[in-house]
C-alpha positions as a Markdown table, in Angstrom:
| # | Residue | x | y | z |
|---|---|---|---|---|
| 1 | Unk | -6.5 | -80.2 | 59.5 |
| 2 | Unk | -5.2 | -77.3 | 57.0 |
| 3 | Unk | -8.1 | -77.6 | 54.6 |
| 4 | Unk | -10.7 | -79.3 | 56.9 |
| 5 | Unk | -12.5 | -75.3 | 56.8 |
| 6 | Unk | -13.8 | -76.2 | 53.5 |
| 7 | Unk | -15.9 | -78.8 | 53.9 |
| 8 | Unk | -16.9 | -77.6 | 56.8 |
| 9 | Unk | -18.3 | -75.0 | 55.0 |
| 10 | Unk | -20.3 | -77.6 | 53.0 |
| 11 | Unk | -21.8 | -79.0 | 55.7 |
| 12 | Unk | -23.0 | -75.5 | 57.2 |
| 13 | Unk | -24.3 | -74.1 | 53.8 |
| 14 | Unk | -25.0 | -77.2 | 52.1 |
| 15 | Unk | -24.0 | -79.4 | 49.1 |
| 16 | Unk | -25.1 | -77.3 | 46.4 |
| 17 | Unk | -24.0 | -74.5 | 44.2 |
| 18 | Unk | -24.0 | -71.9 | 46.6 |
| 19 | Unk | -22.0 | -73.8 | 49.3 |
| 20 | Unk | -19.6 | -75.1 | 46.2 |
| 21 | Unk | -19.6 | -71.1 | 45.4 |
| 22 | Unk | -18.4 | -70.3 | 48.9 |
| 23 | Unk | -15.3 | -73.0 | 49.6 |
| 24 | Unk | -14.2 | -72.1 | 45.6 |
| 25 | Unk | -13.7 | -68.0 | 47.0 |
| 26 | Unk | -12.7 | -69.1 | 50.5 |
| 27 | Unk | -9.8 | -71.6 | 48.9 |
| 28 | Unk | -8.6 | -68.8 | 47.0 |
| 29 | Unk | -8.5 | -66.4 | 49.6 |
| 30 | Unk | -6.6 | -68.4 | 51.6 |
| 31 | Unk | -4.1 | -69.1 | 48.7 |
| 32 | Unk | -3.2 | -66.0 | 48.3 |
| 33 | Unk | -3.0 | -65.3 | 52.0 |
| 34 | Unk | -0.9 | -68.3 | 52.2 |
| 35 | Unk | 1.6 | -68.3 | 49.0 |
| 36 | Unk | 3.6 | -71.4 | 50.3 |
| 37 | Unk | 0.5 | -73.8 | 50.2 |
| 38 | Unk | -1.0 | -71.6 | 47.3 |
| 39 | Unk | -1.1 | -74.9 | 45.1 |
| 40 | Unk | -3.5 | -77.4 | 46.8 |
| 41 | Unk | -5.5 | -74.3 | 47.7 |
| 42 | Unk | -5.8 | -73.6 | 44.0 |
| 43 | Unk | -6.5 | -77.1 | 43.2 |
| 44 | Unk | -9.7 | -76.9 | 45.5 |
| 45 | Unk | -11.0 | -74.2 | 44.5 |
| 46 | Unk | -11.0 | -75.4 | 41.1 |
| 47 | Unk | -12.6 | -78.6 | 41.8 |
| 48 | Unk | -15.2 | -76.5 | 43.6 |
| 49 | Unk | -15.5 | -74.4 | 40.8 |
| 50 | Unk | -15.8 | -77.3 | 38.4 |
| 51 | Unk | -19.0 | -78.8 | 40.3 |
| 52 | Unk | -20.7 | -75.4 | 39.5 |
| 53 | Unk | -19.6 | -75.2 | 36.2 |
| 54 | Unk | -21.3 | -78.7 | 35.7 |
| 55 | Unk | -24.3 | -78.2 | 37.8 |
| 56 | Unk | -25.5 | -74.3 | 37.9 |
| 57 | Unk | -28.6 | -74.1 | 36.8 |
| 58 | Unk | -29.5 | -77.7 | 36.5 |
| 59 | Unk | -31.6 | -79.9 | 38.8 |
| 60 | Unk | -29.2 | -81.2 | 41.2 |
| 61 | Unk | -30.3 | -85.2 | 42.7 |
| 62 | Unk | -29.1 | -85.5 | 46.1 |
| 63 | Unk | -27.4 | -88.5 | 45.2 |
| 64 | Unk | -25.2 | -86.8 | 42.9 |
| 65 | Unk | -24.7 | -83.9 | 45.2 |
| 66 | Unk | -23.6 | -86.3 | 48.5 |
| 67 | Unk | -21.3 | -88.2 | 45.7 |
| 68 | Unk | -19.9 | -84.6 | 44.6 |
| 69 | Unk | -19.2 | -83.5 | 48.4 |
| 70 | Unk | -17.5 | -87.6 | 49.1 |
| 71 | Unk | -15.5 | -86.6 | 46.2 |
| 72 | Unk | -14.4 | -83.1 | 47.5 |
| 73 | Unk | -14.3 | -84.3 | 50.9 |
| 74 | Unk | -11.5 | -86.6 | 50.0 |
| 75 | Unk | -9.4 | -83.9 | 48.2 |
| 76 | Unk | -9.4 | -81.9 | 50.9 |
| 77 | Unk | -8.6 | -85.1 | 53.4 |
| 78 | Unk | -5.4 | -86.3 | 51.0 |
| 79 | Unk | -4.5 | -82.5 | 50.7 |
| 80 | Unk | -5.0 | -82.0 | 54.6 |
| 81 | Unk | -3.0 | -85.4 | 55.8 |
| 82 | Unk | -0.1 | -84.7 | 53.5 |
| 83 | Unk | 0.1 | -80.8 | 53.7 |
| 84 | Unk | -0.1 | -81.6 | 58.2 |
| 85 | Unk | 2.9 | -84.8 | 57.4 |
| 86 | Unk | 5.3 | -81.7 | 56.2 |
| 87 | Unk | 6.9 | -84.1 | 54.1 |
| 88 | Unk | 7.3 | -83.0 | 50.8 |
| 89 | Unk | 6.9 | -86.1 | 48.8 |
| 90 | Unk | 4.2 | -86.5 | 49.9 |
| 91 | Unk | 2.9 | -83.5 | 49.6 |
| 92 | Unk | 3.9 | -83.2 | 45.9 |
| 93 | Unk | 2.0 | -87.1 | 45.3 |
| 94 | Unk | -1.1 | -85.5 | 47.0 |
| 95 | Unk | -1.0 | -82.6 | 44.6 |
| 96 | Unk | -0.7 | -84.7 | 41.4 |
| 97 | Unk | -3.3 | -87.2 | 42.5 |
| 98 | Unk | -5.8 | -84.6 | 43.5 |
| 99 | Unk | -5.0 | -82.4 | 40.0 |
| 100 | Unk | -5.3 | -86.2 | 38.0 |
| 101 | Unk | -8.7 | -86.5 | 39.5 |
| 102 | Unk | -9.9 | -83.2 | 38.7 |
| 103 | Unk | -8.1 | -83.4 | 35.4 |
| 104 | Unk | -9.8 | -86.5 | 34.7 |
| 105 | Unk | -13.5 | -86.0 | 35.8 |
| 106 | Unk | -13.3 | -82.8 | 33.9 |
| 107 | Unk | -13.0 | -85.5 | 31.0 |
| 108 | Unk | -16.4 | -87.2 | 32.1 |
């Protein structure tokens, strides 16, 4: 799907900072290659961002790092399935739940 690139790119370069580094500039650079879907772009690279924000230079577990990339994973599948639907209310649901979620483990 649309944004299925991105966690693909987890899976080549791994689940830590660096490979959270890469799908935060790759999200943007695709938003601003692609204005009309610049929004869920954005939202991804900010959640991207977000795990290095929390985790650069820190130990990173494994377990938090495979729960981190389930999370991420799953913005980028509800992003992907409503963006591909072309429906827009769905599209717009997707982008508020995705944005609640960051908003809300940005809280934790």
């Amino acid at each position: 799907m649309m944004f299925d690139f991105l966690t693909e790119t987890l899976d080549a370069e791994g689940f830590g900072i660096l490979g959270f580094q890469k799908c935060a500039a790759l999200a943007l650079e695709q938003g601003a290659k692609n204005t009309d879907n610049a929004a869920p772009y954005l939202l991804l690279a900010a959640a991207a961002e977000q795990f290095v924000n929390l985790y650069e230079g820190q130990p990173l577990p494994t377990q938090v790092a495979e729960q981190e990339y389930k999370r991420f994973n799953g913005y980028v599948a509800d992003l992907g399935e409503a963006f591909a639907s072309g429906n827009e209310n769905k599209q717009v649901a997707a982008t508020n739940k995705v944005a609640a979620s960051i908003i809300d483990s940005k809280r934790a």
